Amino acid sequence: MAIEALYWQRNANGVICNLCPRACNLSEGQRGACRSRECRNGEMQLLNYGKTIALSLDPIEKKPLYHFNPGSQILSLGPNSCNLECSFCQNYLISQMDQQTREISPEQLKLFLLKNGLKQVAFTYTEPLTWFEFILDFAAIASGIDIVLVTNAFLNPEAFRQITSSVKAMNIDLKSMNPAFYSKQCKGELNTVLTNIRQAFEAGVHLEITNLLIPGLNDGPADVAALVNFCADLSNELILHFSAYHPAYRLSEPATPASVVHRACELASVKLRYVYAGNLADRLYRDTLCPNCHQIVIRRTGGRSEPLLEPGGICPVCKHVIRGEFSS
């Protein structure tokens, strides 16, 4: 069944997509850069509606979300597409290449969640914003279910504002504060991402930021400082994750040393209260410490969390309120 996309218009050659800043101009039979939309019969039609590469139950910490219902489980699914082309993509096999999928409707997804007693779902793995219409359709029937996005936030702000109203939490991948990095390494554009991060924060979405540190490309002190300053300008309680890169796709630079991730965390901790290290075997910058009394309030082991908080996210030692959502 053909499903018409949102955010497009006709032009002399066919159609132009207005969903993300890439503005793909497509003639009949052409797919967009994200591989999720195609010009058919003079319309923009969806190719990936409800076609998921996986459907699995994960610890919410894997998203990563550290301050949103820590210790809980979340159903994860996502499309076989992405609207960026990052040279270093850590999931390139499923984001940049066509893979086998299975279909699920919004109604089937809701029923699966209810039957299994689940109250939260993550659209993740690749770029869920290329599933824009599917997520909106699910949100329209899924009252009481928390929707989480793990996203690059590379969407035109009007469309991003529309989907943000249906989302409870996001982890946004902020790849660099250097516009040239976005252009050369990702075929994207920085300012739109920054606009959407601010928009999500101001809308009250639970927000966590992830930055993948790549040696020689975005891991210098000036790079880290610019990213930290942007986050701190929103709030010194914005949750920030630094992750270690591993060679993948078109990039062969050596993997990020643990010391580089630790250094970035140390620099960020001067201005931000909640900073974490990812993709590392050691325990540095893994647990959540109360920013007031410095006691461990969320302990993490093996990708899972043990919250030690009192109801409402309150530190049991000094009664400081920890930023986040701790209802589950």
PDB file of N, CA and C in Angstrom, residues 197-243:
ATOM      1  N   ILE A 197      18.223  21.079  19.176  1.00  0.00           N
ATOM      2  CA  ILE A 197      18.575  20.753  20.566  1.00  0.00           C
ATOM      3  C   ILE A 197      17.983  21.799  21.507  1.00  0.00           C
ATOM      4  N   ARG A 198      18.158  23.059  21.167  1.00  0.00           N
ATOM      5  CA  ARG A 198      17.587  24.127  22.002  1.00  0.00           C
ATOM      6  C   ARG A 198      16.066  23.985  22.065  1.00  0.00           C
ATOM      7  N   GLN A 199      15.470  23.686  20.927  1.00  0.00           N
ATOM      8  CA  GLN A 199      14.015  23.572  20.869  1.00  0.00           C
ATOM      9  C   GLN A 199      13.515  22.437  21.763  1.00  0.00           C
ATOM     10  N   ALA A 200      14.195  21.278  21.713  1.00  0.00           N
ATOM     11  CA  ALA A 200      13.791  20.144  22.550  1.00  0.00           C
ATOM     12  C   ALA A 200      13.938  20.482  24.028  1.00  0.00           C
ATOM     13  N   PHE A 201      15.034  21.138  24.371  1.00  0.00           N
ATOM     14  CA  PHE A 201      15.270  21.504  25.766  1.00  0.00           C
ATOM     15  C   PHE A 201      14.190  22.469  26.250  1.00  0.00           C
ATOM     16  N   GLU A 202      13.894  23.475  25.456  1.00  0.00           N
ATOM     17  CA  GLU A 202      12.897  24.483  25.853  1.00  0.00           C
ATOM     18  C   GLU A 202      11.490  23.891  25.907  1.00  0.00           C
ATOM     19  N   ALA A 203      11.253  22.826  25.146  1.00  0.00           N
ATOM     20  CA  ALA A 203       9.939  22.175  25.154  1.00  0.00           C
ATOM     21  C   ALA A 203       9.753  21.261  26.358  1.00  0.00           C
ATOM     22  N   GLY A 204      10.813  21.063  27.144  1.00  0.00           N
ATOM     23  CA  GLY A 204      10.713  20.236  28.334  1.00  0.00           C
ATOM     24  C   GLY A 204      10.923  18.754  28.093  1.00  0.00           C
ATOM     25  N   VAL A 205      11.421  18.392  26.905  1.00  0.00           N
ATOM     26  CA  VAL A 205      11.771  16.998  26.638  1.00  0.00           C
ATOM     27  C   VAL A 205      12.969  16.626  27.509  1.00  0.00           C
ATOM     28  N   HIS A 206      12.947  15.418  28.104  1.00  0.00           N
ATOM     29  CA  HIS A 206      14.137  14.962  28.812  1.00  0.00           C
ATOM     30  C   HIS A 206      15.236  14.762  27.775  1.00  0.00           C
ATOM     31  N   LEU A 207      16.362  15.458  27.962  1.00  0.00           N
ATOM     32  CA  LEU A 207      17.388  15.525  26.930  1.00  0.00           C
ATOM     33  C   LEU A 207      18.738  15.073  27.463  1.00  0.00           C
ATOM     34  N   GLU A 208      19.367  14.166  26.727  1.00  0.00           N
ATOM     35  CA  GLU A 208      20.752  13.798  26.973  1.00  0.00           C
ATOM     36  C   GLU A 208      21.498  13.892  25.650  1.00  0.00           C
ATOM     37  N   ILE A 209      22.757  14.307  25.717  1.00  0.00           N
ATOM     38  CA  ILE A 209      23.577  14.534  24.526  1.00  0.00           C
ATOM     39  C   ILE A 209      24.709  13.520  24.492  1.00  0.00           C
ATOM     40  N   THR A 210      24.986  12.989  23.306  1.00  0.00           N
ATOM     41  CA  THR A 210      26.132  12.097  23.119  1.00  0.00           C
ATOM     42  C   THR A 210      27.077  12.686  22.080  1.00  0.00           C
ATOM     43  N   ASN A 211      28.376  12.607  22.376  1.00  0.00           N
ATOM     44  CA  ASN A 211      29.414  13.038  21.434  1.00  0.00           C
ATOM     45  C   ASN A 211      30.418  11.908  21.256  1.00  0.00           C
ATOM     46  N   LEU A 212      30.562  11.438  20.015  1.00  0.00           N
ATOM     47  CA  LEU A 212      31.539  10.401  19.689  1.00  0.00           C
ATOM     48  C   LEU A 212      32.875  11.079  19.397  1.00  0.00           C
ATOM     49  N   LEU A 213      33.864  10.780  20.205  1.00  0.00           N
ATOM     50  CA  LEU A 213      35.178  11.415  20.072  1.00  0.00           C
ATOM     51  C   LEU A 213      36.034  10.654  19.069  1.00  0.00           C
ATOM     52  N   ILE A 214      36.494  11.359  18.025  1.00  0.00           N
ATOM     53  CA  ILE A 214      37.288  10.743  16.969  1.00  0.00           C
ATOM     54  C   ILE A 214      38.667  11.400  16.948  1.00  0.00           C
ATOM     55  N   PRO A 215      39.728  10.629  17.151  1.00  0.00           N
ATOM     56  CA  PRO A 215      41.072  11.208  17.221  1.00  0.00           C
ATOM     57  C   PRO A 215      41.417  12.053  15.995  1.00  0.00           C
ATOM     58  N   GLY A 216      41.851  13.267  16.270  1.00  0.00           N
ATOM     59  CA  GLY A 216      42.298  14.168  15.213  1.00  0.00           C
ATOM     60  C   GLY A 216      41.198  14.886  14.469  1.00  0.00           C
ATOM     61  N   LEU A 217      39.943  14.547  14.725  1.00  0.00           N
ATOM     62  CA  LEU A 217      38.845  15.179  14.000  1.00  0.00           C
ATOM     63  C   LEU A 217      37.949  16.044  14.882  1.00  0.00           C
ATOM     64  N   ASN A 218      37.639  15.571  16.094  1.00  0.00           N
ATOM     65  CA  ASN A 218      36.755  16.376  16.954  1.00  0.00           C
ATOM     66  C   ASN A 218      37.077  16.219  18.430  1.00  0.00           C
ATOM     67  N   ASP A 219      38.283  15.753  18.751  1.00  0.00           N
ATOM     68  CA  ASP A 219      38.605  15.432  20.146  1.00  0.00           C
ATOM     69  C   ASP A 219      39.580  16.395  20.798  1.00  0.00           C
ATOM     70  N   GLY A 220      39.942  17.472  20.126  1.00  0.00           N
ATOM     71  CA  GLY A 220      40.876  18.433  20.707  1.00  0.00           C
ATOM     72  C   GLY A 220      40.259  19.227  21.838  1.00  0.00           C
ATOM     73  N   PRO A 221      41.068  19.836  22.681  1.00  0.00           N
ATOM     74  CA  PRO A 221      40.539  20.645  23.794  1.00  0.00           C
ATOM     75  C   PRO A 221      39.573  21.735  23.347  1.00  0.00           C
ATOM     76  N   ALA A 222      39.861  22.374  22.218  1.00  0.00           N
ATOM     77  CA  ALA A 222      38.970  23.439  21.732  1.00  0.00           C
ATOM     78  C   ALA A 222      37.632  22.850  21.282  1.00  0.00           C
ATOM     79  N   ASP A 223      37.683  21.667  20.649  1.00  0.00           N
ATOM     80  CA  ASP A 223      36.443  21.004  20.226  1.00  0.00           C
ATOM     81  C   ASP A 223      35.573  20.663  21.431  1.00  0.00           C
ATOM     82  N   VAL A 224      36.213  20.074  22.439  1.00  0.00           N
ATOM     83  CA  VAL A 224      35.467  19.672  23.637  1.00  0.00           C
ATOM     84  C   VAL A 224      34.918  20.890  24.358  1.00  0.00           C
ATOM     85  N   ALA A 225      35.751  21.937  24.469  1.00  0.00           N
ATOM     86  CA  ALA A 225      35.317  23.149  25.172  1.00  0.00           C
ATOM     87  C   ALA A 225      34.112  23.781  24.492  1.00  0.00           C
ATOM     88  N   ALA A 226      34.108  23.826  23.160  1.00  0.00           N
ATOM     89  CA  ALA A 226      32.980  24.426  22.440  1.00  0.00           C
ATOM     90  C   ALA A 226      31.699  23.635  22.685  1.00  0.00           C
ATOM     91  N   LEU A 227      31.807  22.322  22.676  1.00  0.00           N
ATOM     92  CA  LEU A 227      30.633  21.487  22.911  1.00  0.00           C
ATOM     93  C   LEU A 227      30.123  21.646  24.341  1.00  0.00           C
ATOM     94  N   VAL A 228      31.032  21.637  25.289  1.00  0.00           N
ATOM     95  CA  VAL A 228      30.649  21.776  26.702  1.00  0.00           C
ATOM     96  C   VAL A 228      30.018  23.140  26.942  1.00  0.00           C
ATOM     97  N   ASN A 229      30.572  24.183  26.350  1.00  0.00           N
ATOM     98  CA  ASN A 229      30.017  25.523  26.543  1.00  0.00           C
ATOM     99  C   ASN A 229      28.598  25.618  25.982  1.00  0.00           C
ATOM    100  N   PHE A 230      28.373  24.982  24.843  1.00  0.00           N
ATOM    101  CA  PHE A 230      27.012  24.979  24.282  1.00  0.00           C
ATOM    102  C   PHE A 230      26.047  24.299  25.250  1.00  0.00           C
ATOM    103  N   CYS A 231      26.436  23.142  25.772  1.00  0.00           N
ATOM    104  CA  CYS A 231      25.568  22.417  26.706  1.00  0.00           C
ATOM    105  C   CYS A 231      25.334  23.228  27.983  1.00  0.00           C
ATOM    106  N   ALA A 232      26.416  23.795  28.522  1.00  0.00           N
ATOM    107  CA  ALA A 232      26.313  24.543  29.773  1.00  0.00           C
ATOM    108  C   ALA A 232      25.463  25.794  29.616  1.00  0.00           C
ATOM    109  N   ASP A 233      25.469  26.376  28.422  1.00  0.00           N
ATOM    110  CA  ASP A 233      24.625  27.551  28.190  1.00  0.00           C
ATOM    111  C   ASP A 233      23.141  27.193  28.276  1.00  0.00           C
ATOM    112  N   LEU A 234      22.795  25.937  27.950  1.00  0.00           N
ATOM    113  CA  LEU A 234      21.416  25.490  28.130  1.00  0.00           C
ATOM    114  C   LEU A 234      21.144  25.223  29.606  1.00  0.00           C
ATOM    115  N   SER A 235      22.037  24.446  30.235  1.00  0.00           N
ATOM    116  CA  SER A 235      21.906  24.149  31.659  1.00  0.00           C
ATOM    117  C   SER A 235      23.152  23.414  32.126  1.00  0.00           C
ATOM    118  N   ASN A 236      23.613  23.753  33.332  1.00  0.00           N
ATOM    119  CA  ASN A 236      24.747  23.000  33.871  1.00  0.00           C
ATOM    120  C   ASN A 236      24.337  21.608  34.327  1.00  0.00           C
ATOM    121  N   GLU A 237      23.043  21.293  34.227  1.00  0.00           N
ATOM    122  CA  GLU A 237      22.545  19.964  34.555  1.00  0.00           C
ATOM    123  C   GLU A 237      22.199  19.143  33.310  1.00  0.00           C
ATOM    124  N   LEU A 238      22.542  19.641  32.132  1.00  0.00           N
ATOM    125  CA  LEU A 238      22.319  18.857  30.922  1.00  0.00           C
ATOM    126  C   LEU A 238      23.228  17.629  30.954  1.00  0.00           C
ATOM    127  N   ILE A 239      22.676  16.470  30.657  1.00  0.00           N
ATOM    128  CA  ILE A 239      23.431  15.208  30.757  1.00  0.00           C
ATOM    129  C   ILE A 239      24.225  15.008  29.471  1.00  0.00           C
ATOM    130  N   LEU A 240      25.537  14.779  29.614  1.00  0.00           N
ATOM    131  CA  LEU A 240      26.435  14.659  28.468  1.00  0.00           C
ATOM    132  C   LEU A 240      27.205  13.346  28.533  1.00  0.00           C
ATOM    133  N   HIS A 241      27.206  12.617  27.403  1.00  0.00           N
ATOM    134  CA  HIS A 241      27.943  11.366  27.270  1.00  0.00           C
ATOM    135  C   HIS A 241      29.047  11.542  26.232  1.00  0.00           C
ATOM    136  N   PHE A 242      30.268  11.169  26.569  1.00  0.00           N
ATOM    137  CA  PHE A 242      31.344  11.062  25.589  1.00  0.00           C
ATOM    138  C   PHE A 242      31.573   9.584  25.302  1.00  0.00           C
ATOM    139  N   SER A 243      31.641   9.232  24.015  1.00  0.00           N
ATOM    140  CA  SER A 243      31.847   7.842  23.633  1.00  0.00           C
ATOM    141  C   SER A 243      33.134   7.691  22.833  1.00  0.00           C
TER     142      SER A 243
END
